[in-house]
Coordinates of C-alpha atoms in Angstrom, one line a residue:
X1 CA 12.7 216.6 237.6
X2 CA 12.7 214.1 240.3
X3 CA 15.6 212.0 239.2
X4 CA 14.3 208.5 238.8
X5 CA 11.2 208.3 240.9
X6 CA 9.6 207.0 237.7
X7 CA 12.0 204.2 237.6
X8 CA 10.1 202.2 240.2
X9 CA 6.9 202.8 238.3
X10 CA 8.4 201.2 235.3
X11 CA 9.6 198.2 237.1
X12 CA 7.9 195.1 238.5
X13 CA 8.8 196.4 242.0
X14 CA 6.1 199.0 242.1
X15 CA 5.1 198.0 245.6
X16 CA 5.2 200.3 248.7
X17 CA 8.2 201.8 250.3
X18 CA 8.9 198.5 252.0
X19 CA 7.3 195.7 250.2
X20 CA 7.7 192.8 252.6
X21 CA 4.0 192.5 253.3
X22 CA 2.7 193.4 249.8
X23 CA 2.6 190.0 248.2
X24 CA -0.1 187.4 248.6
X25 CA 0.8 183.7 249.3
X26 CA 2.3 182.1 246.2
X27 CA 3.7 185.2 244.6
X28 CA 7.4 184.9 243.7
X29 CA 9.8 186.7 246.1
X30 CA 11.3 189.9 244.8
X31 CA 14.4 191.4 246.2
X32 CA 16.4 194.5 245.2
X33 CA 18.7 197.2 246.5
X34 CA 17.7 200.9 246.2
X35 CA 19.8 203.9 246.6
X36 CA 17.9 206.9 247.9
X37 CA 18.8 210.5 247.6
X38 CA 18.2 211.7 251.2
X39 CA 18.2 215.4 250.3
X40 CA 15.4 215.0 247.6
X41 CA 13.7 212.0 249.1
X42 CA 13.5 210.0 245.9
X43 CA 14.8 206.7 244.5
X44 CA 18.1 207.1 242.7
X45 CA 19.2 203.7 241.6
X46 CA 17.7 200.2 241.7
X47 CA 19.4 196.8 241.4
X48 CA 17.4 193.6 241.3
X49 CA 18.8 190.3 242.4
X50 CA 19.7 187.8 239.7
X51 CA 19.6 184.0 240.0
X52 CA 22.8 182.2 238.8
X53 CA 23.2 178.4 239.5
X54 CA 20.9 178.5 242.5
X55 CA 22.4 181.6 244.1
X56 CA 20.9 185.1 244.0
X57 CA 23.5 187.7 243.0
X58 CA 23.1 191.4 243.6
X59 CA 25.7 193.1 241.4
X60 CA 26.4 196.4 243.1
X61 CA 27.9 199.1 240.9
X62 CA 30.6 201.5 242.1
X63 CA 28.1 204.3 242.2
X64 CA 26.0 202.7 245.0
X65 CA 27.0 203.3 248.6
X66 CA 26.5 200.2 250.7
X67 CA 26.2 202.3 253.8
X68 CA 23.1 204.1 252.5
X69 CA 21.6 201.8 249.9
X70 CA 18.8 199.7 251.4
X71 CA 18.0 196.0 250.8
X72 CA 14.3 195.2 250.2
X73 CA 12.7 191.7 250.0
X74 CA 9.1 190.8 249.6
X75 CA 7.2 188.1 251.5
X76 CA 6.5 187.4 255.2
X77 CA 8.5 186.1 258.1
X78 CA 11.6 187.3 256.5
X79 CA 15.0 186.7 258.1
X80 CA 18.5 187.6 257.0
X81 CA 21.2 185.3 258.4
X82 CA 18.8 184.1 261.0
X83 CA 17.8 187.6 262.2
X84 CA 14.3 188.9 261.8
X85 CA 14.1 191.4 259.0
X86 CA 11.1 193.7 259.5
X87 CA 12.2 196.9 257.9
X88 CA 14.6 197.9 255.2
X89 CA 18.2 198.3 256.2
X90 CA 21.3 199.5 254.5
X91 CA 23.4 196.8 252.9
X92 CA 26.1 197.3 255.5
X93 CA 23.6 197.0 258.3
X94 CA 21.7 194.0 256.8
X95 CA 24.7 191.9 255.8
X96 CA 27.6 193.3 257.9
X97 CA 31.0 192.3 256.6
X98 CA 29.6 189.2 254.9
X99 CA 29.3 188.9 251.1
X100 CA 26.9 186.0 251.3
X101 CA 23.8 185.5 253.3
X102 CA 20.8 183.2 253.8
X103 CA 17.6 185.2 253.2
X104 CA 14.4 183.3 254.2
X105 CA 11.0 184.5 252.9
X106 CA 7.7 182.6 253.2
X107 CA 9.7 179.6 254.4
X108 CA 12.0 179.5 251.4
X109 CA 15.7 180.0 251.7
X110 CA 17.6 182.1 249.2
X111 CA 21.4 182.1 249.1
X112 CA 22.2 185.7 248.4
X113 CA 25.6 187.0 247.2
X114 CA 26.5 190.7 247.4
X115 CA 29.1 191.4 244.7
X116 CA 30.6 194.8 244.9
X117 CA 33.7 194.5 242.7
X118 CA 33.2 197.2 240.2
X119 CA 35.3 200.4 239.9
X120 CA 33.7 201.8 236.7
X121 CA 30.9 204.2 235.9
X122 CA 27.3 202.9 235.7
X123 CA 24.2 203.5 233.5
X124 CA 20.7 203.0 234.8
X125 CA 17.8 202.9 232.3
X126 CA 14.1 202.5 232.8
X127 CA 12.2 201.8 229.6
X128 CA 8.7 203.1 229.2
X129 CA 7.2 199.6 229.1
X130 CA 9.4 198.3 231.9
X131 CA 10.7 195.6 229.5
X132 CA 13.2 195.0 226.7
X133 CA 10.9 192.5 225.0
X134 CA 9.8 194.7 222.1
X135 CA 13.3 195.8 221.4
X136 CA 14.7 192.3 221.4
X137 CA 11.9 191.2 219.0
X138 CA 12.7 194.0 216.6
X139 CA 16.1 195.7 216.6
X140 CA 14.7 198.9 215.1
X141 CA 12.0 199.3 217.7
X142 CA 12.5 202.5 219.6
X143 CA 11.4 203.0 223.2
X144 CA 11.5 206.0 225.5
X145 CA 12.3 206.0 229.2
X146 CA 14.5 207.5 231.8
X147 CA 18.3 207.3 232.2
X148 CA 20.8 208.1 234.8
X149 CA 24.5 208.0 234.1
X150 CA 26.9 208.1 237.1
X151 CA 30.6 208.0 237.3
X152 CA 32.5 205.6 239.6
X153 CA 32.5 208.2 242.4
X154 CA 28.7 208.5 242.3
X155 CA 28.7 211.9 240.6
X156 CA 25.9 212.4 238.0
X157 CA 26.8 212.9 234.4
X158 CA 23.2 212.9 233.1
X159 CA 19.8 212.3 234.8
X160 CA 16.7 212.7 232.8
X161 CA 14.6 211.7 229.9
X162 CA 15.8 209.0 227.5
X163 CA 14.5 210.0 224.1
X164 CA 15.0 206.4 222.8
X165 CA 16.8 203.1 223.2
X166 CA 17.0 200.6 220.4
X167 CA 19.1 197.6 219.2
X168 CA 22.3 198.0 217.2
X169 CA 24.9 195.9 215.4
X170 CA 24.7 193.0 212.9
X171 CA 26.4 189.7 214.0
X172 CA 26.6 191.1 217.6
X173 CA 22.9 191.6 217.7
X174 CA 22.4 187.9 217.3
X175 CA 24.4 187.2 220.5
X176 CA 22.8 186.7 223.9
X177 CA 24.0 189.9 225.4
X178 CA 22.6 192.7 223.2
X179 CA 24.2 196.0 222.2
X180 CA 22.1 199.2 222.1
X181 CA 22.0 202.7 220.7
X182 CA 20.7 205.4 223.0
X183 CA 19.6 208.9 222.4
X184 CA 19.3 211.4 225.3
X185 CA 16.7 214.2 225.4
X186 CA 19.4 216.9 225.1
X187 CA 23.0 217.1 224.0
X188 CA 25.3 216.3 226.9
X189 CA 29.0 216.2 227.4
X190 CA 29.3 212.7 229.0
X191 CA 32.7 212.1 230.7
X192 CA 34.2 214.9 228.7
X193 CA 33.6 213.2 225.3
X194 CA 31.8 216.1 223.7
X195 CA 28.2 217.1 223.6
X196 CA 25.8 214.8 221.8
X197 CA 22.4 213.2 222.2
X198 CA 23.5 209.9 220.5
X199 CA 25.6 207.3 222.2
X200 CA 26.3 203.5 221.8
X201 CA 26.4 200.8 224.4
X202 CA 28.8 198.2 223.0
X203 CA 28.3 194.8 224.6
X204 CA 31.7 193.2 223.7
X205 CA 30.0 189.8 224.2
X206 CA 32.3 188.0 221.8
X207 CA 35.4 189.3 223.5
X208 CA 36.1 187.7 226.9
X209 CA 38.9 190.2 227.6
X210 CA 36.5 193.2 227.1
X211 CA 39.5 195.3 225.9
X212 CA 39.8 194.8 222.1
X213 CA 37.7 197.8 221.0
X214 CA 39.3 199.9 223.7
X215 CA 42.8 198.9 222.6
X216 CA 42.1 199.9 219.0
X217 CA 40.3 203.1 219.8
X218 CA 42.9 204.3 222.3
X219 CA 45.8 203.6 219.8
X220 CA 43.9 205.5 217.0
X221 CA 43.3 208.4 219.3
X222 CA 46.9 208.6 220.5
X223 CA 48.1 208.4 216.8
X224 CA 46.0 211.5 216.1
X225 CA 43.5 209.7 213.8
X226 CA 40.6 212.1 213.2
X227 CA 37.2 211.5 214.8
X228 CA 38.2 208.3 216.6
X229 CA 35.4 207.1 218.8
X230 CA 35.8 208.0 222.5
X231 CA 34.8 205.5 225.2
X232 CA 34.2 204.8 228.9
X233 CA 33.7 201.3 230.4
X234 CA 30.3 201.2 232.3
X235 CA 28.1 198.7 234.1
X236 CA 24.6 198.8 232.6
X237 CA 21.3 198.3 234.5
X238 CA 18.0 198.2 232.5
X239 CA 14.8 198.2 234.5
X240 CA 16.8 197.3 237.6
X241 CA 18.4 194.2 235.9
X242 CA 22.1 194.0 235.6
X243 CA 23.0 193.6 231.9
X244 CA 26.7 193.5 232.3
X245 CA 29.9 195.3 231.4
X246 CA 29.6 197.6 228.3
X247 CA 31.6 200.2 226.5
X248 CA 29.8 203.6 226.3
X249 CA 31.1 205.2 223.1
X250 CA 30.6 208.1 220.9
X251 CA 28.8 207.4 217.6
X252 CA 30.0 207.8 214.1
X253 CA 27.8 210.8 213.1
X254 CA 28.2 214.2 211.5
X255 CA 28.3 216.8 214.3
X256 CA 30.6 219.5 215.5
X257 CA 31.9 217.3 218.3
X258 CA 32.0 214.1 216.2
X259 CA 32.8 214.2 212.4
X260 CA 33.0 217.9 212.0
X261 CA 32.0 218.3 208.4
X262 CA 28.9 219.9 206.6
X263 CA 25.7 218.2 207.8
X264 CA 23.9 217.3 204.6
X265 CA 21.0 215.9 206.6
X266 CA 20.3 219.3 208.1
X267 CA 20.9 220.9 204.7
X268 CA 18.4 218.6 203.1
X269 CA 15.8 219.6 205.7
X270 CA 16.4 223.3 205.2
X271 CA 16.2 223.0 201.4
X272 CA 12.9 221.1 201.8
X273 CA 10.8 223.0 204.4
X274 CA 7.6 221.7 202.9
X275 CA 8.6 218.1 203.5
X276 CA 7.3 217.0 206.9
X277 CA 8.9 213.6 207.0
X278 CA 11.9 212.9 204.7
X279 CA 11.8 209.2 205.9
X280 CA 8.4 208.8 204.3
X281 CA 9.5 210.0 200.8
X282 CA 9.5 207.4 197.9
X283 CA 12.7 205.5 197.1
X284 CA 14.5 205.3 193.8
X285 CA 17.2 203.2 192.2
X286 CA 18.0 199.5 192.8
X287 CA 16.8 198.8 196.4
X288 CA 15.5 195.2 196.1
X289 CA 16.7 192.0 197.7
X290 CA 19.6 191.5 195.3
X291 CA 20.6 195.2 194.9
X292 CA 23.8 194.7 196.8
X293 CA 25.1 192.4 194.0
X294 CA 24.4 194.7 191.1
X295 CA 27.5 196.6 190.0
X296 CA 27.3 200.3 189.1
X297 CA 23.9 200.7 190.7
X298 CA 22.7 203.0 193.5
X299 CA 19.6 203.7 195.6
X300 CA 18.3 207.0 196.9
X301 CA 15.3 208.9 198.4
X302 CA 13.2 211.1 196.1
X303 CA 14.1 214.4 197.9
X304 CA 12.6 217.3 195.9
X305 CA 15.3 219.9 196.4
X306 CA 19.0 219.7 196.9
X307 CA 21.1 222.1 198.9
X308 CA 23.3 224.5 196.9
X309 CA 26.5 222.6 197.7
X310 CA 26.4 218.8 197.6
X311 CA 30.2 218.2 197.3
X312 CA 30.7 217.4 200.9
X313 CA 29.2 216.2 204.1
X314 CA 29.3 212.5 203.3
X315 CA 30.1 209.5 205.6
X316 CA 30.0 206.2 203.7
X317 CA 30.5 202.6 205.0
X318 CA 31.7 199.5 203.2
X319 CA 29.1 196.8 203.7
X320 CA 28.4 193.2 202.9
X321 CA 26.0 192.6 200.0
X322 CA 23.5 190.6 202.1
X323 CA 23.1 193.6 204.5
X324 CA 22.8 196.2 201.8
X325 CA 19.1 195.8 201.1
X326 CA 18.2 196.8 204.6
X327 CA 19.8 200.3 204.3
X328 CA 18.1 203.3 202.9
X329 CA 20.7 204.8 200.5
X330 CA 23.8 203.4 199.0
X331 CA 25.7 202.3 195.9
X332 CA 27.7 199.4 194.5
X333 CA 31.0 200.0 192.7
X334 CA 32.0 198.6 189.4
X335 CA 34.1 196.0 191.3
X336 CA 31.1 194.8 193.4
X337 CA 31.8 196.7 196.6
X338 CA 28.6 197.8 198.3
X339 CA 28.6 201.1 200.2
X340 CA 25.8 202.4 202.5
X341 CA 25.2 205.9 203.5
X342 CA 25.9 206.8 207.2
X343 CA 25.3 210.4 206.5
X344 CA 23.1 211.6 205.0
X345 CA 21.2 208.4 205.6
X346 CA 18.4 209.7 203.4
X347 CA 20.3 210.9 200.4
X348 CA 18.9 212.4 197.2
X349 CA 19.6 211.0 193.7
X350 CA 22.0 213.9 192.9
X351 CA 23.9 213.3 196.1
X352 CA 24.2 209.6 195.4
X353 CA 25.4 210.3 191.9
X354 CA 28.0 212.7 193.3
X355 CA 29.5 210.5 196.0
X356 CA 29.3 207.2 194.1
X357 CA 31.1 208.7 191.1
X358 CA 33.7 210.3 193.4
X359 CA 34.4 207.0 195.2
X360 CA 34.6 205.2 191.8
X361 CA 37.4 207.6 190.8
X362 CA 39.2 206.7 194.0
X363 CA 38.7 202.9 193.5
X364 CA 39.8 203.2 189.8
X365 CA 42.9 205.1 190.8
X366 CA 43.9 202.6 193.4
X367 CA 43.5 199.6 191.1
X368 CA 45.4 201.5 188.4
X369 CA 48.3 202.0 190.8
X370 CA 48.5 205.7 190.0
X371 CA 51.3 207.9 191.5
X372 CA 50.6 208.8 195.1
X373 CA 50.7 212.5 194.4
X374 CA 47.9 212.1 191.9
X375 CA 45.9 209.8 194.2
X376 CA 46.3 212.4 197.0
X377 CA 44.3 214.9 195.0
X378 CA 41.2 212.7 195.5
X379 CA 42.1 210.6 198.6
X380 CA 43.9 211.7 201.7
X381 CA 46.7 209.1 201.5
X382 CA 47.9 209.8 205.1
X383 CA 44.6 208.8 206.5
X384 CA 44.5 205.7 204.2
X385 CA 47.9 204.7 205.6
X386 CA 46.7 205.2 209.1
X387 CA 43.6 203.1 208.6
X388 CA 45.6 200.3 206.9
X389 CA 48.1 200.2 209.7
X390 CA 45.6 200.2 212.6
X391 CA 43.7 197.4 210.9
X392 CA 46.8 195.4 210.1
X393 CA 48.0 195.8 213.7
X394 CA 44.7 194.5 214.9
X395 CA 44.6 191.7 212.3
X396 CA 41.0 192.9 211.6
X397 CA 39.2 190.5 209.3
X398 CA 36.4 193.0 208.6
X399 CA 38.9 195.6 207.3
X400 CA 37.7 196.9 203.8
X401 CA 34.6 194.6 204.0
X402 CA 32.3 196.1 206.6
X403 CA 32.5 198.7 209.4
X404 CA 35.0 200.5 207.2
X405 CA 34.3 204.2 206.8
X406 CA 35.2 207.1 204.6
X407 CA 34.2 210.7 204.9
X408 CA 34.2 213.6 202.4
X409 CA 34.3 217.2 203.5
X410 CA 33.5 220.1 201.3
X411 CA 36.6 221.3 199.4
X412 CA 38.7 218.3 200.5
X413 CA 39.5 214.9 199.2
X414 CA 38.0 211.7 200.6
X415 CA 39.4 210.7 204.0
X416 CA 39.7 207.1 205.3
X417 CA 38.1 206.6 208.8
X418 CA 37.0 206.8 211.5
X419 CA 37.9 203.5 213.0
X420 CA 35.1 201.2 214.2
X421 CA 34.4 197.7 215.5
X422 CA 37.3 195.5 216.6
X423 CA 35.7 192.9 218.7
X424 CA 36.8 190.1 216.4
X425 CA 40.4 191.5 216.1
X426 CA 43.6 190.7 217.9
X427 CA 43.4 187.0 217.3
X428 CA 39.7 186.7 218.2
X429 CA 38.8 185.0 214.9
X430 CA 39.7 181.5 213.8
X431 CA 37.7 181.6 210.6
X432 CA 39.7 180.6 207.5
X433 CA 38.7 183.5 205.3
X434 CA 40.9 184.2 202.2
X435 CA 43.4 181.6 203.4
X436 CA 44.6 184.1 206.1
X437 CA 45.3 183.1 209.7
X438 CA 44.0 185.9 211.9
X439 CA 45.1 184.2 215.1
X440 CA 48.8 184.4 214.3
X441 CA 50.4 187.8 215.1
X442 CA 53.4 187.0 213.0
X443 CA 51.3 186.8 209.8
X444 CA 50.2 189.7 207.6
X445 CA 46.5 189.6 207.0
X446 CA 44.7 192.9 205.9
X447 CA 47.0 193.4 203.0
X448 CA 45.8 190.0 201.7
X449 CA 42.1 190.5 202.3
X450 CA 39.6 190.0 199.5
X451 CA 36.1 191.2 199.0
X452 CA 33.6 189.0 200.7
X453 CA 31.3 188.9 197.7
X454 CA 28.0 187.1 198.0
X455 CA 26.0 185.5 195.2
X456 CA 22.3 185.0 194.6
X457 CA 22.8 181.5 196.2
X458 CA 23.7 182.8 199.6
X459 CA 26.8 183.7 201.6
X460 CA 29.6 182.3 199.4
X461 CA 33.1 183.8 199.4
X462 CA 33.5 183.9 195.7
X463 CA 35.6 185.5 192.9
X464 CA 38.5 186.5 195.2
X465 CA 38.7 190.1 194.2
X466 CA 41.3 192.0 196.2
X467 CA 40.1 194.8 198.5
X468 CA 41.4 198.3 198.1
X469 CA 43.8 197.7 201.1
X470 CA 45.1 194.6 199.3
X471 CA 45.7 196.5 196.0
X472 CA 47.1 199.7 197.5
X473 CA 49.6 197.7 199.5
X474 CA 51.1 196.5 196.2
X475 CA 52.0 200.1 195.4
X476 CA 55.6 200.7 196.6
X477 CA 55.0 204.4 197.1
X478 CA 52.0 203.7 199.5
X479 CA 54.1 201.2 201.5
X480 CA 56.8 203.8 201.8
X481 CA 54.2 206.3 203.0
X482 CA 52.8 203.7 205.5
X483 CA 56.4 203.0 206.7
X484 CA 56.9 206.7 207.5
X485 CA 53.5 206.9 209.3
X486 CA 54.3 203.9 211.4
X487 CA 57.8 204.9 212.5
X488 CA 57.0 208.6 212.8
X489 CA 54.2 208.3 215.3
X490 CA 52.0 205.2 215.1
X491 CA 54.4 202.7 216.5
X492 CA 54.9 205.0 219.6
X493 CA 51.1 205.4 220.0
X494 CA 50.6 201.6 219.8
X495 CA 53.3 200.9 222.5
X496 CA 51.9 203.6 224.8
X497 CA 48.4 202.2 224.4
X498 CA 49.5 198.7 225.2
X499 CA 51.1 200.0 228.4
X500 CA 48.0 202.0 229.4
X501 CA 45.4 199.4 228.6
X502 CA 47.4 196.6 230.2
X503 CA 47.9 198.7 233.4
X504 CA 45.4 201.3 234.6
X505 CA 42.5 200.3 232.3
X506 CA 42.5 196.6 233.0
X507 CA 42.9 197.2 236.8
X508 CA 39.9 199.5 236.8
X509 CA 37.9 197.1 234.6
X510 CA 38.6 193.8 236.5
X511 CA 35.7 194.1 239.0
X512 CA 33.2 194.8 236.3
X513 CA 34.6 192.0 234.2
X514 CA 34.0 189.6 237.2
X515 CA 30.4 190.6 237.5
X516 CA 29.9 190.4 233.8
X517 CA 31.4 186.9 233.7
X518 CA 29.1 185.6 236.4
X519 CA 26.0 187.3 234.8
X520 CA 26.7 185.8 231.3
X521 CA 28.6 182.7 232.3
X522 CA 31.7 183.8 230.3
X523 CA 34.1 181.4 231.9
X524 CA 31.8 178.6 233.0
X525 CA 32.2 179.4 236.7
X526 CA 31.0 181.8 239.4
X527 CA 34.2 181.5 241.5
X528 CA 35.6 185.0 241.7
X529 CA 39.2 184.0 242.1
X530 CA 39.0 181.7 239.1
X531 CA 37.3 184.4 237.0
X532 CA 40.0 186.9 237.9
X533 CA 42.7 184.4 236.8
X534 CA 40.9 183.7 233.5
X535 CA 40.3 187.4 232.9
X536 CA 43.9 188.1 233.5
X537 CA 44.9 185.3 231.1
X538 CA 42.5 186.7 228.4
X539 CA 43.8 190.3 228.7
X540 CA 47.4 189.1 228.7
X541 CA 46.8 187.1 225.6
X542 CA 45.3 190.1 223.7
X543 CA 48.1 192.4 224.9
X544 CA 50.8 189.9 223.8
X545 CA 49.2 189.6 220.4
X546 CA 49.2 193.4 220.1
X547 CA 52.9 193.5 221.1
X548 CA 53.9 190.8 218.7
X549 CA 52.0 192.2 215.8
X550 CA 53.5 195.6 216.4
X551 CA 56.9 194.0 216.2
X552 CA 55.9 192.1 213.0
X553 CA 55.0 195.5 211.4
X554 CA 58.1 197.2 212.6
X555 CA 60.4 194.5 211.2
X556 CA 58.7 194.0 207.9
X557 CA 56.5 196.9 206.8
X558 CA 58.9 197.9 204.0
X559 CA 59.3 194.4 202.6
X560 CA 55.7 193.0 203.0
X561 CA 54.8 190.6 200.2
X562 CA 51.3 191.1 198.8
X563 CA 50.4 188.0 196.9
X564 CA 47.2 186.7 198.4
X565 CA 47.1 183.0 199.5
X566 CA 45.7 180.9 196.7
X567 CA 42.6 178.8 197.0
X568 CA 43.0 175.1 195.9
X569 CA 42.1 174.3 192.3
X570 CA 38.8 172.4 193.0
X571 CA 37.4 175.1 195.2
X572 CA 38.5 177.8 192.8
X573 CA 36.8 176.0 189.9
X574 CA 33.6 175.6 191.8
X575 CA 33.6 179.3 192.7
X576 CA 34.1 180.1 189.1
X577 CA 31.0 178.2 188.2
X578 CA 29.0 180.1 190.9
X579 CA 30.3 183.4 189.7
X580 CA 29.4 182.7 186.1
X581 CA 25.8 181.6 187.0
X582 CA 25.5 184.6 189.4
X583 CA 26.6 187.1 186.7
X584 CA 24.0 185.7 184.3
X585 CA 21.4 186.1 187.0
X586 CA 22.4 189.6 187.7
X587 CA 22.2 190.5 184.0
X588 CA 18.7 189.0 183.9
X589 CA 17.7 191.2 186.8
X590 CA 18.8 194.3 185.0
X591 CA 17.5 193.2 181.6
X592 CA 14.0 192.6 182.9
X593 CA 13.9 195.5 185.3
X594 CA 13.7 193.4 188.4
X595 CA 16.2 195.5 190.5
X596 CA 13.5 196.0 193.2
X597 CA 12.1 192.6 193.6
X598 CA 11.8 191.5 197.2

């Protein structure tokens, strides 16, 4: 396949090899840099210019060679720094040693800045429509295209068909800089992270340091936590437009190179060869607007036949009640905790009955403070201790509320993990939830977390039920287990991670962070030196938080107090009224069979 010849066809720059004379009077000037593969004679990578505060930036990734990449600009009577520009030249030849230039086209002057700071890998995507409009209008919209993934030295990791790109995330999707899920045409071992078609591009838009997810994932990996997401920092270009600094990560999925357990989705398909489209099958259970509030309910897909063994191959995620209705399969525990199915996403009634009843046993055992040896028969307590500690170290407000996963292999107990989503951790959250201060690394937080339970009236934090982390931390045997896990290997992993991320990782990331900050106005300035200083301050703050919280755990893990901060009497009384009315409403829903009202 010609690598990305189709890229130009998908872009607004589908003019001839040198488009200076291709625009009629009045057409807007277009300028871009294109890297050509001289051996194959095709376009490899394209970067459009981008206007920021009256200047036109060309954000050059590490994978583009300024000595061979050529600068193109449309219009007539074009000059670059006063010299006539009648044919495309390499960036080095066109701009020399200068990083800024005055480009004149059709009598209009454009102040152009060539920014080549990046030292990370790059991803070039061309969507089929040449636009992201449909995806941004509907997160679930899927679009095909082409993709090239290149390491910082210009070596190709993947070059070919993009099976799909679509939006991802919940609160992060509402931000200006969007995260995406991508699916390649074939399984590929990108950057040594294991073969897969499915990958995520994490935007980290709410994290000015760009290192919080990397810090948590690296520590979890070094601590030996199973199936921890792997990651590589990348610059992302979509349809020639620089979209910023992203984290290319593995996805939480069942696969031999990801969560290596039985794949029930595949087993369901094999057990139902006559079903052409499982996604189109009818739904059962409580799946309406208020389903996430209804305790002891579940929802499923009416799959005709189950595989012989349905005791394993599950990945489940704790989720907020207001998000539950948008998922295909799931269940709500007797204590109001909603779970959605990550795998199999399309689960049968029998499968939902099995995994919901299994987790309910785990929840009941934790709340009953059973002996750890008894609990370990149905829950891998070591993984539970690891997950508690990594979340406590990060002061992760979402822990045991959302983005909190468990997986159940065949013949084994339930396991906690893998880790996921830490962009609001390490002090990056000043919300006063549960009375906890998530910005203070000297404070314990996750062991005080409570369920974020919604009511029919909207997003109210009501009832103040403790999460399973809160409850299990009141068990002295569990805290003793967590103490051993921390001092045996997790403390060491955390300290090594802080050194690595604060050194080699940040040094490699800085140039990409500068470009990202200009593109998205992260620090309110385009001055490179000022951005570098601000980025250094941001990363230093995150790393200091990580060091201090590690010391807090080391000095107090065995003596941690687990009495959640109390809400004041007036607020608590008001919440009690809300809960009472809400519970009556829920009973009415069940009594009149309204579980599936929209």
